Coordinates of C-alpha atoms and ligand atoms in Angstrom, one line a residue:
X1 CA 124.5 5.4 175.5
X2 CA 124.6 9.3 176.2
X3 CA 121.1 11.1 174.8
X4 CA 121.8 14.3 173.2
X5 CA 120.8 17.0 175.2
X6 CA 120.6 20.5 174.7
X7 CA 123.9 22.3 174.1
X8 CA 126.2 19.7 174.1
X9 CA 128.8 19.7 171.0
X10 CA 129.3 16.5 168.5
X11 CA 130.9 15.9 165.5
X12 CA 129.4 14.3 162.8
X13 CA 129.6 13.7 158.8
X14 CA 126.7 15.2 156.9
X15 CA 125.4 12.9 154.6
X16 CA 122.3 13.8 153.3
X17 CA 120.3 16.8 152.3
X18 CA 116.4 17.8 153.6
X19 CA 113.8 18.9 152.1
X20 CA 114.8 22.9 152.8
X21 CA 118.5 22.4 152.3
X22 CA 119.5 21.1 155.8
X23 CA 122.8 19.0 156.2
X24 CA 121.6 15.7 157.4
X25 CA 124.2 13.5 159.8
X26 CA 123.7 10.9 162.5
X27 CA 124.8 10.9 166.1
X28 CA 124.1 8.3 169.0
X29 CA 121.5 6.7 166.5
X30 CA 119.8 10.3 165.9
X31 CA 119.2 12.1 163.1
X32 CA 120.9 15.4 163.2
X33 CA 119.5 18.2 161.2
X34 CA 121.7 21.2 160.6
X35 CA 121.2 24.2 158.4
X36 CA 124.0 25.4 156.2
X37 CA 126.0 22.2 156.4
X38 CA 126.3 20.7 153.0
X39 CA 126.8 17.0 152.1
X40 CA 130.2 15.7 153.0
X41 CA 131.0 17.9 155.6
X42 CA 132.5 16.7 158.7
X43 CA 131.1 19.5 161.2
X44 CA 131.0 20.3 164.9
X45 CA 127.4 21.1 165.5
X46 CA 125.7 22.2 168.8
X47 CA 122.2 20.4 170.0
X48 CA 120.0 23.0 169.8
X49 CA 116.4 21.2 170.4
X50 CA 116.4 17.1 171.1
X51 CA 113.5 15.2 170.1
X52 CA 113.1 11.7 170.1
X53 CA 114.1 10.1 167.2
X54 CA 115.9 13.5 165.6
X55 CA 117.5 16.9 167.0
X56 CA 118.2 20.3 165.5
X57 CA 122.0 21.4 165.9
X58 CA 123.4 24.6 164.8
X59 CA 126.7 24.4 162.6
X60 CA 129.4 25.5 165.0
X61 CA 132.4 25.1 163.0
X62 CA 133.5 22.7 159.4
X63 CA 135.8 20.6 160.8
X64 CA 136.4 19.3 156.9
X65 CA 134.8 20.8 154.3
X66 CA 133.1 18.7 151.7
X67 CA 134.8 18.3 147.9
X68 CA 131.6 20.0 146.9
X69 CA 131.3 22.9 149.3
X70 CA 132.4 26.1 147.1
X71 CA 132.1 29.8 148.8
X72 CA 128.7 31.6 147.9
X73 CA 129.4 34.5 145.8
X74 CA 126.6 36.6 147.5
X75 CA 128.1 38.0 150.8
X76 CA 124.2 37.9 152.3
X77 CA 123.9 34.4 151.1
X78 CA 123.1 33.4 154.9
X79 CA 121.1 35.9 156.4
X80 CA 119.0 36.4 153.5
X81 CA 117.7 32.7 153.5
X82 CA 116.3 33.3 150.0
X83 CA 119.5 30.9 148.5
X84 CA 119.8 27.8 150.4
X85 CA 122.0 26.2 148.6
X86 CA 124.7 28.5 147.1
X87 CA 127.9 26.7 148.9
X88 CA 126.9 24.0 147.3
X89 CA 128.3 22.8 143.8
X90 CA 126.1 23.3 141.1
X91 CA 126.2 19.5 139.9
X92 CA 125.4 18.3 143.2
X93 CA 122.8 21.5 143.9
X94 CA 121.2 19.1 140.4
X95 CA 121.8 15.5 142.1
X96 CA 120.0 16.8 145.3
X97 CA 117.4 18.1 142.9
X98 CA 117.1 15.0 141.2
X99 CA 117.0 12.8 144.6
X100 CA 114.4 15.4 146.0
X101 CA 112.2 14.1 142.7
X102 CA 112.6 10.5 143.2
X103 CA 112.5 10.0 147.2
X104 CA 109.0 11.8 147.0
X105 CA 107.7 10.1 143.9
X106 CA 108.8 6.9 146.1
X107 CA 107.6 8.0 149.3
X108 CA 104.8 10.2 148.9
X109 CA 104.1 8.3 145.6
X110 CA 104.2 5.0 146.4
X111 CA 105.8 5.2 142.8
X112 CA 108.2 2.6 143.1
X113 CA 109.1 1.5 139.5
X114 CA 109.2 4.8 138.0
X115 CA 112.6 5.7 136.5
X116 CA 113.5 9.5 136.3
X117 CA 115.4 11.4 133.6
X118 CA 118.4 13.0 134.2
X119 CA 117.3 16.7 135.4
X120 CA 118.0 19.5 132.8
X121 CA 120.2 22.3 134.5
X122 CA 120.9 25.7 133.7
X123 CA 124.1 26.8 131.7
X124 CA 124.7 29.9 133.8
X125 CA 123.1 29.5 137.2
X126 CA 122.9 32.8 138.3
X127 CA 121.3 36.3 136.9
X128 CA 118.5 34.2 135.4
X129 CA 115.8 35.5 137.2
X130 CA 113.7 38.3 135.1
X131 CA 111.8 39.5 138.4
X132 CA 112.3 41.0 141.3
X133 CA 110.2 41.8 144.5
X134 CA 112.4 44.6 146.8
X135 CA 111.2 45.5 150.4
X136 CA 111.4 49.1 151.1
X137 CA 112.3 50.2 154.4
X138 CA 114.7 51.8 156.8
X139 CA 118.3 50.2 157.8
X140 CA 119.4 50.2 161.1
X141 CA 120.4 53.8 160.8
X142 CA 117.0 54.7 159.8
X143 CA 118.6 55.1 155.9
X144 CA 115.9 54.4 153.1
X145 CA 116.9 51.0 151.6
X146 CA 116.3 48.3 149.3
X147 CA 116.7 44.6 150.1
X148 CA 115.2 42.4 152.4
X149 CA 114.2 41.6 156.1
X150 CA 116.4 40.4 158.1
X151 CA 115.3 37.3 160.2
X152 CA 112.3 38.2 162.4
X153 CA 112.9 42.0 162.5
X154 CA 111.7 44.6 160.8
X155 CA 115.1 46.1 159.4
X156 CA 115.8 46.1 156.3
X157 CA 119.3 44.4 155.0
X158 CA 120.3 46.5 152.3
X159 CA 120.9 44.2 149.1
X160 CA 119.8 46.0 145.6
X161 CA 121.6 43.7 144.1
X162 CA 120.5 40.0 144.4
X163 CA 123.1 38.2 142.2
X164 CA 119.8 35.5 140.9
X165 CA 118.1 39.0 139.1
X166 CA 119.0 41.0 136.7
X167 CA 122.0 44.1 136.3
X168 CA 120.1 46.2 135.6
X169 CA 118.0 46.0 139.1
X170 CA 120.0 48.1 140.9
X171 CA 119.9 51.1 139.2
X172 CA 116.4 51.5 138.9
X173 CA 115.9 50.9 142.7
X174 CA 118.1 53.7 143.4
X175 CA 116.8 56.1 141.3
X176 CA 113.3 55.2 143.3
X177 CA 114.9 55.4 147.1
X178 CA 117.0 59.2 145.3
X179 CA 113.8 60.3 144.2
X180 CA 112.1 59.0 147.5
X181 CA 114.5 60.9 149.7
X182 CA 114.0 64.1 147.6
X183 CA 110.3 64.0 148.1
X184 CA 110.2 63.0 151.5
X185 CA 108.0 59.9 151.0
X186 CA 108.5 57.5 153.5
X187 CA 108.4 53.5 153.4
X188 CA 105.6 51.5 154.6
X189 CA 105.9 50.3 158.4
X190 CA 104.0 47.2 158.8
X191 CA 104.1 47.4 162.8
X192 CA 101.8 50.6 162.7
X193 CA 100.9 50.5 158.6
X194 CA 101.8 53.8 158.5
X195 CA 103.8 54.9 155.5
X196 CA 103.5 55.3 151.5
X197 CA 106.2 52.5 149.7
X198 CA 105.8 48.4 150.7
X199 CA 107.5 47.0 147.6
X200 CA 109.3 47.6 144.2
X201 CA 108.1 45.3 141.0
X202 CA 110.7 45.0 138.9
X203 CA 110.5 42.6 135.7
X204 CA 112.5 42.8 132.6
X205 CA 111.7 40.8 129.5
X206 CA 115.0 39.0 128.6
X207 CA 114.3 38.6 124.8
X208 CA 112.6 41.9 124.2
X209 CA 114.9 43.9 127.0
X210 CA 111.5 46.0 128.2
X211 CA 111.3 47.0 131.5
X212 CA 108.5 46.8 134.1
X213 CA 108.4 49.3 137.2
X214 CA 105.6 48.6 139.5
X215 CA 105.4 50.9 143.0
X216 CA 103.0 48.6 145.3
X217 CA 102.2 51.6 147.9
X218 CA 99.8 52.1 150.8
X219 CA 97.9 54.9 148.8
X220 CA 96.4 55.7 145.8
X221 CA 99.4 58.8 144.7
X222 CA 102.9 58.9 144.7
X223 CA 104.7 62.2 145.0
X224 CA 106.1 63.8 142.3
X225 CA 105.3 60.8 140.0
X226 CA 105.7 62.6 136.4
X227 CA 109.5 63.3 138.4
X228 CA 110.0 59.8 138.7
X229 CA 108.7 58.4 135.7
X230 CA 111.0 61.3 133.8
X231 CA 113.9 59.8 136.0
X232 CA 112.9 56.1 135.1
X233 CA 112.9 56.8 131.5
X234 CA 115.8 57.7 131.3
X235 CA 116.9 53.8 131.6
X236 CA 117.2 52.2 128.0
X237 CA 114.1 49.7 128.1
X238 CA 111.7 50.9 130.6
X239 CA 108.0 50.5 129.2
X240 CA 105.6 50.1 131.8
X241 CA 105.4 52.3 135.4
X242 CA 102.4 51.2 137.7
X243 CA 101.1 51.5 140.7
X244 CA 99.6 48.9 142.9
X245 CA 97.5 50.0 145.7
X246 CA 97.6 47.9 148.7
X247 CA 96.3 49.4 151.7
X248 CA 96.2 46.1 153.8
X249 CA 97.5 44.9 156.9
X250 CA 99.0 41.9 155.3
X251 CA 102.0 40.2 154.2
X252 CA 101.2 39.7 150.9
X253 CA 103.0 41.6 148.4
X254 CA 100.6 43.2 145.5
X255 CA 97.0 44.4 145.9
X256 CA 94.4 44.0 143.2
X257 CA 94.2 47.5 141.9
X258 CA 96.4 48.3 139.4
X259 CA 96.9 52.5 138.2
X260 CA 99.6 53.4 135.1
X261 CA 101.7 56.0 135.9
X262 CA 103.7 56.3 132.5
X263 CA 103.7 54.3 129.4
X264 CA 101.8 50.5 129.4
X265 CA 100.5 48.5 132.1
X266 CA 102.1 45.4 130.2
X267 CA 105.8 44.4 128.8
X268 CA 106.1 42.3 126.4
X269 CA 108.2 39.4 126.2
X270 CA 108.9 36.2 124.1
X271 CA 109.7 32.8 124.4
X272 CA 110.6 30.5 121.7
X273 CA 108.5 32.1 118.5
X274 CA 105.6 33.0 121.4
X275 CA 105.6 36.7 122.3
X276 CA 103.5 37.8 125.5
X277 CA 102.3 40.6 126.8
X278 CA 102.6 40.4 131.0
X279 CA 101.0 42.7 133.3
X280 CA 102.3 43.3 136.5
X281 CA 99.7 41.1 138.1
X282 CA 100.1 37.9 136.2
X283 CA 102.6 35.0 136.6
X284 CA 105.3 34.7 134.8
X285 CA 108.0 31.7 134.8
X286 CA 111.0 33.7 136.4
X287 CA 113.6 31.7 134.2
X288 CA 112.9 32.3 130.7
X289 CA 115.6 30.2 129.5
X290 CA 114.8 27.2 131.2
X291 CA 111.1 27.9 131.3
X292 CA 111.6 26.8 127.3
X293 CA 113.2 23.3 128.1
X294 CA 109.8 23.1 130.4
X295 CA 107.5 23.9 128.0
X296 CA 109.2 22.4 125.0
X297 CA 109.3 19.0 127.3
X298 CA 105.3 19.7 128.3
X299 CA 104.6 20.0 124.3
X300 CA 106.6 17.0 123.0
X301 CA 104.5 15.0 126.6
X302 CA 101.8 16.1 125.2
X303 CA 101.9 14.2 122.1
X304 CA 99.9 16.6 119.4
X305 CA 98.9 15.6 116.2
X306 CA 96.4 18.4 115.2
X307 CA 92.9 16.6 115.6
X308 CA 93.2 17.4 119.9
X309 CA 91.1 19.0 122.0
X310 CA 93.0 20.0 124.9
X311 CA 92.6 21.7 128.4
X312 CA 95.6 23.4 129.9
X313 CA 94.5 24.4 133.6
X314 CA 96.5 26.8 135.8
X315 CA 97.6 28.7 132.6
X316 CA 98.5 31.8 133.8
X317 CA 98.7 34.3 130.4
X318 CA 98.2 31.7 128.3
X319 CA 102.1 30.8 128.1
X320 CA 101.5 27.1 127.6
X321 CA 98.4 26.8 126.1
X322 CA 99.7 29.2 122.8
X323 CA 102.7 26.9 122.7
X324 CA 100.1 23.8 122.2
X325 CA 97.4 25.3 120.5
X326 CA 99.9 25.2 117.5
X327 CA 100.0 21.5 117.2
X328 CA 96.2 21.5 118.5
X329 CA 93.0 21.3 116.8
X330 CA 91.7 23.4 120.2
X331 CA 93.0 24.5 123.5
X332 CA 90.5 25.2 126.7
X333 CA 92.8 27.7 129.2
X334 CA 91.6 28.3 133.5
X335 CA 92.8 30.6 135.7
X336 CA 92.1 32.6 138.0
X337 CA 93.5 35.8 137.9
X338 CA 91.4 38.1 135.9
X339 CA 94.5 40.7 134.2
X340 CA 96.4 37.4 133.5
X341 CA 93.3 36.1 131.4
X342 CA 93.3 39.4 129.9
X343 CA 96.9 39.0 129.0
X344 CA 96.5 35.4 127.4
X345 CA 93.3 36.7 125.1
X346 CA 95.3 39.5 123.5
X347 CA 98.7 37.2 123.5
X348 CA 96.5 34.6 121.3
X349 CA 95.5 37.3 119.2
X350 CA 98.9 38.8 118.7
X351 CA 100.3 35.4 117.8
X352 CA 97.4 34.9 115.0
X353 CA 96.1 32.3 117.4
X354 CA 92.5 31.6 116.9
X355 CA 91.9 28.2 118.2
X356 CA 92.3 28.9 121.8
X357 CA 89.8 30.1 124.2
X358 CA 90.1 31.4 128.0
X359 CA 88.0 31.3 131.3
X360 CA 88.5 33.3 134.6
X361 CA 87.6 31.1 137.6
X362 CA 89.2 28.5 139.6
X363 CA 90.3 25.4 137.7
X364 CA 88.5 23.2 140.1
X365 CA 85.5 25.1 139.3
X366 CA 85.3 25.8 135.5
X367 CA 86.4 22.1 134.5
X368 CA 83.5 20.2 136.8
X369 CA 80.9 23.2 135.5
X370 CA 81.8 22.8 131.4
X371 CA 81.8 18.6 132.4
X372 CA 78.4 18.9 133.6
X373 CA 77.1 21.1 130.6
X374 CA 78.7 19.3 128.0
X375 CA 77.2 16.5 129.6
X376 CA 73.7 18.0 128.8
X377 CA 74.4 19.8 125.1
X378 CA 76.0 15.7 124.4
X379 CA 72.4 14.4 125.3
X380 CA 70.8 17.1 123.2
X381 CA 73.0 16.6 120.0
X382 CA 73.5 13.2 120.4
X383 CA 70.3 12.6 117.1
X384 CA 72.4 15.4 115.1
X385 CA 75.6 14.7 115.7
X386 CA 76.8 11.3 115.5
X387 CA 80.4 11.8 115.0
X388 CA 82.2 9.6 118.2
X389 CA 84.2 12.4 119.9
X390 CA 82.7 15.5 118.6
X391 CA 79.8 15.3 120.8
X392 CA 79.5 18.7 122.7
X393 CA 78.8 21.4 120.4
X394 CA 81.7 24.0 120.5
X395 CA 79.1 27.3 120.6
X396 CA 81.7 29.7 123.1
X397 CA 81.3 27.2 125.5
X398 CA 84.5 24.6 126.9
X399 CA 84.0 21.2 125.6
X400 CA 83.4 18.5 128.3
X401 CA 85.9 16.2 126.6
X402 CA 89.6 16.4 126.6
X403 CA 92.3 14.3 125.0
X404 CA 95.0 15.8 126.7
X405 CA 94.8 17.7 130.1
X406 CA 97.4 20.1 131.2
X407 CA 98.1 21.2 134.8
X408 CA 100.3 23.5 136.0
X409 CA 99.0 24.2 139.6
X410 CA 101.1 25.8 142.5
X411 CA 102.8 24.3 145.4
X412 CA 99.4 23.0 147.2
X413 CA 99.1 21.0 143.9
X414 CA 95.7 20.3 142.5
X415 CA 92.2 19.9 144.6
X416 CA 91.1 16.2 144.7
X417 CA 87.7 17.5 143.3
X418 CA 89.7 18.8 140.3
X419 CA 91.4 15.4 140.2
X420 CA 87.7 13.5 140.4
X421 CA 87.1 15.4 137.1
X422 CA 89.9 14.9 134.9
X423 CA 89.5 11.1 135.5
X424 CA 86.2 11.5 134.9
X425 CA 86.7 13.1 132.0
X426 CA 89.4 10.3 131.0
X427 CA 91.8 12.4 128.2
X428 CA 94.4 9.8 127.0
X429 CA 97.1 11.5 128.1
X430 CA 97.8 14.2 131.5
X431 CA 100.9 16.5 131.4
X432 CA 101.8 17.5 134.9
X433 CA 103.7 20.1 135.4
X434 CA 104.6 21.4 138.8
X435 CA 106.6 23.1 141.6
X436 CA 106.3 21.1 144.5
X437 CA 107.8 17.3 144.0
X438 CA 105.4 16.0 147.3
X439 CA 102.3 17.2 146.1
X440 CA 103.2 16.0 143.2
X441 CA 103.4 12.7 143.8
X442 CA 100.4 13.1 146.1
X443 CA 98.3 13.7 143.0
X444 CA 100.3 11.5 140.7
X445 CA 99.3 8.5 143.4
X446 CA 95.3 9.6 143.3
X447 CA 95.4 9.5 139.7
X448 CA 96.9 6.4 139.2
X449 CA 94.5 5.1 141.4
X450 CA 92.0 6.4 139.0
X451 CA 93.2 4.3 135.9
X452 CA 96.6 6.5 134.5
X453 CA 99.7 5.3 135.0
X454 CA 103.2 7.3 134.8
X455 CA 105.3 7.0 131.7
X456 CA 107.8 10.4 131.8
X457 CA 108.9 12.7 135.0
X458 CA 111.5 15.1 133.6
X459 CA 112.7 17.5 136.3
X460 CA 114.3 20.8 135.2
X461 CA 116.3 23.2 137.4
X462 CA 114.2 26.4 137.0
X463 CA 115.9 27.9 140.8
X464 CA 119.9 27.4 140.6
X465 CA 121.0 27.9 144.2
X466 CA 117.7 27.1 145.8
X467 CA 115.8 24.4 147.0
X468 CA 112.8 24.4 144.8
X469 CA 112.6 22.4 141.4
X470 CA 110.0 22.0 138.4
X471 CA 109.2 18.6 137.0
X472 CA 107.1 17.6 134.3
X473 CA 104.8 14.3 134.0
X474 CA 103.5 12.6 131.2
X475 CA 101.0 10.1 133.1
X476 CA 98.5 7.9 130.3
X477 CA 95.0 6.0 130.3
X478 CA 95.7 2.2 131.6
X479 CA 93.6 0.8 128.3
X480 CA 91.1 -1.5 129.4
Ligands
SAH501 N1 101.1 27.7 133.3 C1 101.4 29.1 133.6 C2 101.2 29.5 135.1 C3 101.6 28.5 136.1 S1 101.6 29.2 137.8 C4 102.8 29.4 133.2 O1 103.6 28.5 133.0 O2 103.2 30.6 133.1 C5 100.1 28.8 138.4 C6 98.9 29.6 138.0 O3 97.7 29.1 138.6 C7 99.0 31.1 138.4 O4 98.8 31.9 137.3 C8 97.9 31.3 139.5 O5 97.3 32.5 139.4 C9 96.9 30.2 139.0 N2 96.0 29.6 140.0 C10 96.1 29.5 141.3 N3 95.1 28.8 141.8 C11 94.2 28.5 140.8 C12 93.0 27.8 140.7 N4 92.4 27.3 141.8 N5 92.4 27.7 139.5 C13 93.0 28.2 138.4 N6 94.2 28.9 138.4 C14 94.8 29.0 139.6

């Protein structure tokens, strides 16, 4: 048998999907991985780099298209790499989804018994997304754009309008790049860090229609600003205009300091009968309409009957939590991000919500601290109060018991110390929700070794036309 070398062309049949959207097809016993081939293709494919056991091939030419390849409606669908999926059907972008779930859950999971539910797609898979991050630079004739970097380089593909966001996108950014012509202000260049404009922030709140403008610049002025904002105004909607100040060398996107040029540093927006007030700093579920399914799933997981005491980690402004501390007798919020706490205190108060309570710090951090002080106040109250599950006195502190946990953590999933806690802390039941299906299951396996046991995975397409998909857990207390 002829090892694949370098180069050489082959034909194969793609048959499965990976992780980041790859085709997947076999040849001379190999694995084959091949971007932008889609399952069912038969393709000609050229070896690229052989391993062992697997090679990369690029896609040379679709010798016979799959039933399910459609053509991507976005003419920078490939080069901008932030859809991997859109000539892809949307019912089998879902059963990819929904496979992606399950192999890890089995894999990573060791979860072997564990039936999934059918994922809940979108109804309209594209414009759902109510933010946008825009690069500003130079094209390749040195013309101020919008859009984003093309692979490895540092021009700028113009694209103001990414057909995931919002209409309404585009004409906001070019009033910014009109107005930055007029004034001469030039866009950041990371190679020297010389320059004023790094990024646009745009976020509209799809039920309330406000509009968030946030300049993240390598400075602390923008030229001509009341100009701008005058211009900006002039769009039916537009509430907030900020500026972030980021002045380092670095690649990620918003600094910490936060100065209003014109109107609020907030929008608000609502989901469900929740409103909430966002500032350009905190998270924010892109995908409003789905991001209800989520947390409507998260509530009904979470089993409520009024007399809980619950902990909902990771919680952002304090989306979640409110949604529980309806059916709650009290909900416990972490995060990290200062502004977004700030956010989730007045959201509770604007919602009449007075049985929830919030804490700045790392979840991994607060939990194991209000465990340990509870643990104390329980020792001291224990003559006083002898009511079974009231034990830690409630005086502004967190309780150190839970009957439900919530976590909502990022792609690294939840620290193992974290983890230690919550079965430590033993609530009945833990909702899980999260955005990365391996660490999922990583976690889902430690706790199950720590006594719970998985009774509900729902995932829900949050991302039509890429890779990424939520899911939502409902793991319980093995009695015994
Ligand atoms: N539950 C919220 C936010 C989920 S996103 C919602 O649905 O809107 C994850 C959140 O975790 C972000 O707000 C991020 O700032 C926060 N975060 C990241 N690491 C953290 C940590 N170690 N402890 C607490 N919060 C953290």
């Amino acid at each position: 048998m002829e090892n694949l070398k370098k180069n050489m062309v082959v034909q194969t049949v793609i048959e499965d999907m990976g992780n980041d959207g790859e085709g997947i097809g076999r040849a001379d016993g190999m694995a084959l991985f091949i971007k932008d081939a889609v399952i069912g293709d038969r393709v000609e494919a050229k070896i690229m780099k052989a391993k062992k056991h697997y090679a990369y091939a690029r896609l040379e030419r679709v010798l016979q298209p799959s039933p399910y390849r459609v053509e991507p409606p976005c003419p920078v669908a490939r080069p901008c790499g932030g859809c991997q999926l859109q000539m892809l059907d949307y019912r089998q972008q879902l059963a990819y989804k929904q496979r992606k779930v399950e192999n890890a859950l089995r894999r990573i999971g060791g979860l072997e018994q564990v039936k999934v539910h059918p994922i809940l797609g979108m109804e309209h898979p594209y414009r759902y997304r109510n933010k946008a991050q825009f690069p500003i630079g130079r094209d390749r004739e040195g013309k101020l754009t919008a859009g984003f970097y093309a692979g490895r380089t540092h021009s700028i593909i113009p694209c103001g309008d990414c057909l995931l966001g919002d209409e309404g996108n585009q004409e906001i950014l070019s009033r910014i790049l009109r107005h930055m012509e007029e004034y001469e202000i030039p866009p950041y260049d990371e190679r020297d860090g010389s320059g004023l404009v790094r990024h646009v922030l745009l976020r509209k709140g799809f039920a309330t229609g406000q509009w968030m403008v946030c300049l993240v610049v390598n400075g602390r002025e923008f030229p001509g600003a009341e100009a701008l904002c005058e211009r900006l105004q002039e769009i039916p909607g537009m509430t907030s205009i900020t500026l972030n100040v980021n002045e380092g060398h670095t690649n990620v996107i918003l600094g910490e300091e936060l100065l209003t040029l014109w109107g609020q540093d907030f929008i608000t927006d609502s989901i469900g009968d929740i409103s909430y007030q966002i500032s350009p700093l905190s998270f924010y579920q892109v995908n409003p309409a789905q991001t209800r399914k989520l947390y409507e799933t998260a509530l009904s997981y979470a089993g409520l009957t009024g007399g809980e005491t619950v902990w909902d980690l990771y919680c952002g402004i304090g989306t979640i939590s409110l949604f529980l501390a309806k059916k709650a007798r009290k909900v416990y919020g972490v995060e990290i991000v200062p502004q977004a706490i700030e956010n989730a205190k007045k959201n509770a108060a604007m919602n009449g919500i007075s049985n929830a309570e919030f804490f700045v710090g790392k979840a991994e951090e607060v939990l194991p601290s209000y465990c340990a002080q509870g643990k104390h106040r329980e020792g001291m109250d224990a003559g006083r109060n002898a009511g079974a599950g009231q034990a830690a006195a409630d005086g502004g502190a967190g309780e150190a018991r839970a009957d439900v946990i919530v976590v909502d953590p990022p792609r690294k999933g939840c620290a193992q110390s974290l983890l230690d806690t919550i079965i430590e802390m033993a609530p009945e039941r833990v909702v899980y929700v999260s955005c990365d299906p391996a660490t999922l299951a990583r976690d889902l396996k430690y706790l199950c070794a720590g006594g719970y046991e998985v009774r509900e995975v729902q995932p829900v397409d949050m991302f039509g036309q890429t890779v990424h998909v939520e899911t939502v857990v409902l793991m319980s207390r093995v009695k015994d």
